[in-house]
PDB file of C-alpha atoms in Angstrom:
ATOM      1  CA  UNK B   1     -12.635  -0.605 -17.239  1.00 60.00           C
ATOM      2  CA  UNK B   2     -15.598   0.294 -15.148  1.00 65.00           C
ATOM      3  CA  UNK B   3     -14.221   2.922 -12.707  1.00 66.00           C
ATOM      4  CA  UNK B   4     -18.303   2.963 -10.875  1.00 77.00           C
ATOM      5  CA  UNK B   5     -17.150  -0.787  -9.547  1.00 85.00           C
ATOM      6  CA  UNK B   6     -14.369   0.321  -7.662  1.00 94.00           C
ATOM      7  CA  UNK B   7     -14.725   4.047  -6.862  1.00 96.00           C
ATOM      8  CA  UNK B   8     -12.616   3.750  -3.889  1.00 97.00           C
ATOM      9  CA  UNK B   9      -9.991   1.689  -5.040  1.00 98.00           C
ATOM     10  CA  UNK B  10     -10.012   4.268  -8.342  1.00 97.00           C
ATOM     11  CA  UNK B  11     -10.016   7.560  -6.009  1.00 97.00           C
ATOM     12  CA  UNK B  12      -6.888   6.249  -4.394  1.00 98.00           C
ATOM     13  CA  UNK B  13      -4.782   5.073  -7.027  1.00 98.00           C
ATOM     14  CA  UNK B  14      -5.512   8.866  -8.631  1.00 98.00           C
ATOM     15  CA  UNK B  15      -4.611  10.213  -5.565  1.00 98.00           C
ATOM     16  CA  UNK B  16      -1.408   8.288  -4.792  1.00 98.00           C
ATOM     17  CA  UNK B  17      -0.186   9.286  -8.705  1.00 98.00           C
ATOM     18  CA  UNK B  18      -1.263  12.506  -8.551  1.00 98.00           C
ATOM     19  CA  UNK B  19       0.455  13.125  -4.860  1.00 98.00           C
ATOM     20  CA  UNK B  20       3.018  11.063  -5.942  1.00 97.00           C
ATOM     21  CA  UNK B  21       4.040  12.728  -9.375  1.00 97.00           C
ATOM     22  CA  UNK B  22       3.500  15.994  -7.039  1.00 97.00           C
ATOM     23  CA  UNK B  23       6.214  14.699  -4.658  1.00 97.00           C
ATOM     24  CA  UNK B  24       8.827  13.315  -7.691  1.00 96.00           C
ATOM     25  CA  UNK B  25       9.148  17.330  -8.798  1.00 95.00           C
ATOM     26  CA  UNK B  26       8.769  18.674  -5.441  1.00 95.00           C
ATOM     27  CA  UNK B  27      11.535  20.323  -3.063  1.00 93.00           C
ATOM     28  CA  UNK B  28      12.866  17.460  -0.624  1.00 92.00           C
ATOM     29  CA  UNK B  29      11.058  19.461   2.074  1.00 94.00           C
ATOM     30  CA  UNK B  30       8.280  18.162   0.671  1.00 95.00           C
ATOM     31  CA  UNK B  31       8.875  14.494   1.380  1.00 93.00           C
ATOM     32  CA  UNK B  32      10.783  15.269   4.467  1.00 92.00           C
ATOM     33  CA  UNK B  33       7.724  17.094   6.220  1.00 94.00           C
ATOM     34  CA  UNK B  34       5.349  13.889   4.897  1.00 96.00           C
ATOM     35  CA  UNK B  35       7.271  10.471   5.043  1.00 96.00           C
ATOM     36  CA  UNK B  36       7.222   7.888   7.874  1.00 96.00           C
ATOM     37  CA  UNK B  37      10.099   9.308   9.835  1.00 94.00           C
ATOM     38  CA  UNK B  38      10.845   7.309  13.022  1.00 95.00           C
ATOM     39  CA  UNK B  39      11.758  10.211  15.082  1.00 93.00           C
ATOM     40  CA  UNK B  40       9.069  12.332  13.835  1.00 92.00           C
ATOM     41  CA  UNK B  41       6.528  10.314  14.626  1.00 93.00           C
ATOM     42  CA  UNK B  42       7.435   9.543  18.093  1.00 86.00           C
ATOM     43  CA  UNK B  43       9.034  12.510  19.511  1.00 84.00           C
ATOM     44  CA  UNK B  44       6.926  15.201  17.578  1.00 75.00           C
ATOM     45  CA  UNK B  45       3.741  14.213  17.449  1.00 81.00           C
ATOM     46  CA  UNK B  46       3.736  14.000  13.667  1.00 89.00           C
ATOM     47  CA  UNK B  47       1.351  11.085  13.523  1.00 93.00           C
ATOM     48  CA  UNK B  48      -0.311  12.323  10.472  1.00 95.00           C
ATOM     49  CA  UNK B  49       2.682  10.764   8.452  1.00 96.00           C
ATOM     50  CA  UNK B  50       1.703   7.002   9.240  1.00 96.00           C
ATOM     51  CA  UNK B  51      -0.861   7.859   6.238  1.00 97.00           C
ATOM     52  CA  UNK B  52       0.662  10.176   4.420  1.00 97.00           C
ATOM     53  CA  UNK B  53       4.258   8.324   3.558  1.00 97.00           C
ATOM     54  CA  UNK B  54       1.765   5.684   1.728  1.00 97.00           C
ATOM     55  CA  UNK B  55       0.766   8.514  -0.916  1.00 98.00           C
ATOM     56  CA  UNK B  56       4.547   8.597  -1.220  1.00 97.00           C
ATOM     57  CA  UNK B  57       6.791   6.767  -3.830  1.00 97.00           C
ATOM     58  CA  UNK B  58      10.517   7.031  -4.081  1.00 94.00           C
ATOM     59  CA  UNK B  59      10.180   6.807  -7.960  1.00 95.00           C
ATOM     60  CA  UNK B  60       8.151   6.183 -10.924  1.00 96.00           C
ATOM     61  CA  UNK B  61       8.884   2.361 -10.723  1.00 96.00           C
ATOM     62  CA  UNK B  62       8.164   1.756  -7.065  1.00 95.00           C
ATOM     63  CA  UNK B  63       4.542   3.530  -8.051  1.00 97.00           C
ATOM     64  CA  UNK B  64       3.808   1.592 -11.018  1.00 95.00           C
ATOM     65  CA  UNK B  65       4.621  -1.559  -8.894  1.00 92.00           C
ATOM     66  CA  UNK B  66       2.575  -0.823  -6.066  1.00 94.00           C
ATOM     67  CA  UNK B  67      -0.221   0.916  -8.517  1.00 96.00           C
ATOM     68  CA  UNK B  68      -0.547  -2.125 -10.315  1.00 92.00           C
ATOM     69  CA  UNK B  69      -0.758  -4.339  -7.384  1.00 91.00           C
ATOM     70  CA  UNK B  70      -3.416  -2.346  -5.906  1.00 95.00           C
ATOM     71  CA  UNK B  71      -5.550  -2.266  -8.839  1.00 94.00           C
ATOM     72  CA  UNK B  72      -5.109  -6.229  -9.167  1.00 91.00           C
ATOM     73  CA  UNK B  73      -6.903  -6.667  -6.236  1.00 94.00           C
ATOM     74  CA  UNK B  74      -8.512  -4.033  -4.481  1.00 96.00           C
ATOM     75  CA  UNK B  75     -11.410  -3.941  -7.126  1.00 96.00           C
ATOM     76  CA  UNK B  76     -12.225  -7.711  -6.057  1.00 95.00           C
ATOM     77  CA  UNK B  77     -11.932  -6.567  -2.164  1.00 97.00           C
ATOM     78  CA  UNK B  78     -14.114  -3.795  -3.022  1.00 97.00           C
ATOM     79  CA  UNK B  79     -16.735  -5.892  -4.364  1.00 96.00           C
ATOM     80  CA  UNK B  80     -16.649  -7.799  -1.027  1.00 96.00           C
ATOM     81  CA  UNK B  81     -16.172  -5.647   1.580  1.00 97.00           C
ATOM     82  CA  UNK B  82     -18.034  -2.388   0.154  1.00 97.00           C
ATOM     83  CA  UNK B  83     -16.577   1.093  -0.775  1.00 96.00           C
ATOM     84  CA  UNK B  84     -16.356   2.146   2.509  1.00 97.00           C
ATOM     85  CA  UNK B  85     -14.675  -0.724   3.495  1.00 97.00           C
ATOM     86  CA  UNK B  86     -12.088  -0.771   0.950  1.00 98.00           C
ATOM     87  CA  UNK B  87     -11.471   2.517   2.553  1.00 98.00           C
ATOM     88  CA  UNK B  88     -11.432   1.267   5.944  1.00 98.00           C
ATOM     89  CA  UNK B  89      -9.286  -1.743   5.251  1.00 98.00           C
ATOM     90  CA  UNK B  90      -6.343   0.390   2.643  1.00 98.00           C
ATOM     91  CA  UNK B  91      -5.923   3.078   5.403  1.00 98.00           C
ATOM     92  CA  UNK B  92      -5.943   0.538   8.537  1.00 98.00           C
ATOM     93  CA  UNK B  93      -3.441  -1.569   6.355  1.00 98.00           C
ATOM     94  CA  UNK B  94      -1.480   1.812   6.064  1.00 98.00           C
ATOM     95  CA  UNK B  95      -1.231   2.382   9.262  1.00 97.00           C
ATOM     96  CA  UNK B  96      -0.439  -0.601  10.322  1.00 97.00           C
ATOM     97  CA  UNK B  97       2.662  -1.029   8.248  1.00 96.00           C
ATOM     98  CA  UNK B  98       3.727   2.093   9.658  1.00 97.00           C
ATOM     99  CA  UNK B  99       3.375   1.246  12.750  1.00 96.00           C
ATOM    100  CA  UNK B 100       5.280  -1.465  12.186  1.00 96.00           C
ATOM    101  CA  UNK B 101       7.952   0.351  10.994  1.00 96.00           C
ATOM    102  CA  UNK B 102       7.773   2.490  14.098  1.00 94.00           C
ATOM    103  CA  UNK B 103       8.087  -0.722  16.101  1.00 95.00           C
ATOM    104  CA  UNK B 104      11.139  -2.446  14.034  1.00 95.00           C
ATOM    105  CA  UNK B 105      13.058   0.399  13.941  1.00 95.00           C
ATOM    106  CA  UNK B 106      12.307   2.321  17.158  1.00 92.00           C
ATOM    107  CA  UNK B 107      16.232   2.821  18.030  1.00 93.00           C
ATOM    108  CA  UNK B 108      16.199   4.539  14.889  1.00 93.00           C
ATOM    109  CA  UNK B 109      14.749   7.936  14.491  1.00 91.00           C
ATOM    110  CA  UNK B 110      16.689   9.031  11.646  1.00 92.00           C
ATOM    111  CA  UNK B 111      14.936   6.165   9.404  1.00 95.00           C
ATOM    112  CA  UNK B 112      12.095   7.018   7.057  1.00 95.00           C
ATOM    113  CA  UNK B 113       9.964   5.107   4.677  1.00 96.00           C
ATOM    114  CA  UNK B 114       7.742   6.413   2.152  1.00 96.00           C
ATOM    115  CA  UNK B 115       5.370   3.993  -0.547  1.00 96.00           C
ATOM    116  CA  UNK B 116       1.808   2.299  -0.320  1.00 97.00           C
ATOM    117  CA  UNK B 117       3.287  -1.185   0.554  1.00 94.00           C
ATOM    118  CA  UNK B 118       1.339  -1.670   3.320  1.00 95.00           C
ATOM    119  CA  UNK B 119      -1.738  -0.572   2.431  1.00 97.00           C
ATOM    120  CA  UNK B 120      -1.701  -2.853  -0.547  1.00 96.00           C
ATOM    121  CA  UNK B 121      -0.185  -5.916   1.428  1.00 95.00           C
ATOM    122  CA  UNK B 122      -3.299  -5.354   3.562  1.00 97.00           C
ATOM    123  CA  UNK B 123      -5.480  -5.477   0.113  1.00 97.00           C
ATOM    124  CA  UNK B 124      -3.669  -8.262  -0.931  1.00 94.00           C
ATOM    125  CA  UNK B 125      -3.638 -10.857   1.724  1.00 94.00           C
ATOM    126  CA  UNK B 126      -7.315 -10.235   2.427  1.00 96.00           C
ATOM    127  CA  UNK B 127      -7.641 -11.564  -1.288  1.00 95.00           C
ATOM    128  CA  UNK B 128      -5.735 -14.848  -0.575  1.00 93.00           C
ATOM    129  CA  UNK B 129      -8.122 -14.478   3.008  1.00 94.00           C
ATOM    130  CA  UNK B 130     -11.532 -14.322   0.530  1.00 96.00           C
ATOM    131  CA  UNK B 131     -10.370 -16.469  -2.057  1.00 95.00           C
ATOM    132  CA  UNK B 132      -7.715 -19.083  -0.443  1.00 93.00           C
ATOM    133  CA  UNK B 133      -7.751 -20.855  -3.891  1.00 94.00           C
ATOM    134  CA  UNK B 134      -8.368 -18.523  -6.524  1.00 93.00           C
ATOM    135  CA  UNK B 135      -4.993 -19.227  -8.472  1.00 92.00           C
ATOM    136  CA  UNK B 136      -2.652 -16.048  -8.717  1.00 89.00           C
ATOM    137  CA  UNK B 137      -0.276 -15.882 -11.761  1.00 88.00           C
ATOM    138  CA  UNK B 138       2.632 -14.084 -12.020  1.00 80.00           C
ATOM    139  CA  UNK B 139       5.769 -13.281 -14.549  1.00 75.00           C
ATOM    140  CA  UNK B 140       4.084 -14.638 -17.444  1.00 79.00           C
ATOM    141  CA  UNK B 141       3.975 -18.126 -16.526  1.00 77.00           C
ATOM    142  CA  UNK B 142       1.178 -19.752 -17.725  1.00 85.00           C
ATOM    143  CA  UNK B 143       0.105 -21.522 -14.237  1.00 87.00           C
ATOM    144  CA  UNK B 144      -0.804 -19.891 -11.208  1.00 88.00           C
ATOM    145  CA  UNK B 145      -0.275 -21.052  -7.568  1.00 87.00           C
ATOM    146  CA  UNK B 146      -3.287 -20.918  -4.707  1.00 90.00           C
ATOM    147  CA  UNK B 147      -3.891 -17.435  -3.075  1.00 89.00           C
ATOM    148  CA  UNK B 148      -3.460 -19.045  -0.086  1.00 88.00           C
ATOM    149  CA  UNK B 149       0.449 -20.438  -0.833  1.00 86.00           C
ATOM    150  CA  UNK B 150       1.074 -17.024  -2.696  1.00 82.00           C
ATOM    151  CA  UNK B 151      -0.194 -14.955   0.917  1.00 82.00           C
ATOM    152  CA  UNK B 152       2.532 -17.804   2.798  1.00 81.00           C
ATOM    153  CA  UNK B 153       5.231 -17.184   0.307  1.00 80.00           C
ATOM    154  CA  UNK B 154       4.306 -13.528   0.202  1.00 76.00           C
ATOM    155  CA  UNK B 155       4.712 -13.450   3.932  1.00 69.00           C
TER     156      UNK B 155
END
């Protein structure tokens, strides 16, 4: 694995896991003061946490999952779009998945979300975006289906 292809998508993997293992020991404060908390964000100002629930995981499987995901693609992204635009693109994604949280659950505040899901659903569909028929496999099987049917499916 050449981690100088990919710096950016390497830096934030490390710092998801290393924020995340941080989190899975930590007092709840901890994830209450930094997940994507409806109420938080909009009637306290704590707009910080539309980036900082996505270093969040709500346990070792749900980081693995997204982890894995992340490093599937984003190295392929990277090489298109540039380090800095890796960057760009994971953090915009971030954001904008928590804003759409903020959005579908507005009469909410009590609801909170933590995980990098979508940041690397951003990543992700701009791979089926760059490659539309690059073939994607999954469980095993031995065939894969077009990035661009796995991005309608996925959606």
């Amino acid at each position: 694995m050449d981690f100088s292809a990919a710096p950016a998508t390497y830096a934030i993997i490390a710092a998801t896991v290393l924020v995340s293992l941080y989190a899975f020991n930590a007092s709840p404060a901890f994830l209450d003061d930094f997940s994507m908390k409806v109420g938080a964000v909009s009637r306290r100002r704590g707009h910080y946490r539309l980036i900082t629930s996505a270093f969040l995981h709500a346990g070792s499987f749900h980081l693995l999952l997204n982890m894995l995901s992340f490093w599937s693609f984003g190295p392929a992204i990277e090489d298109i779009l540039g380090h800095d635009g890796m960057i760009v693109l994971y953090f915009g994604s971030a954001i904008a998945g928590s804003l759409m949280i903020l959005v579908n659950n507005r009469r909410n505040p009590a609801y909170a979300a933590i995980g990098a899901s979508g940041a690397v659903s951003g990543v992700i569909l701009s791979f089926c975006l760059f490659y539309p028929f690059q073939p994607i496999y999954m469980f095993g099987l031995p065939w894969g289906m077009p990035a661009v049917l796995f991005a309608f499916l996925y959606m």
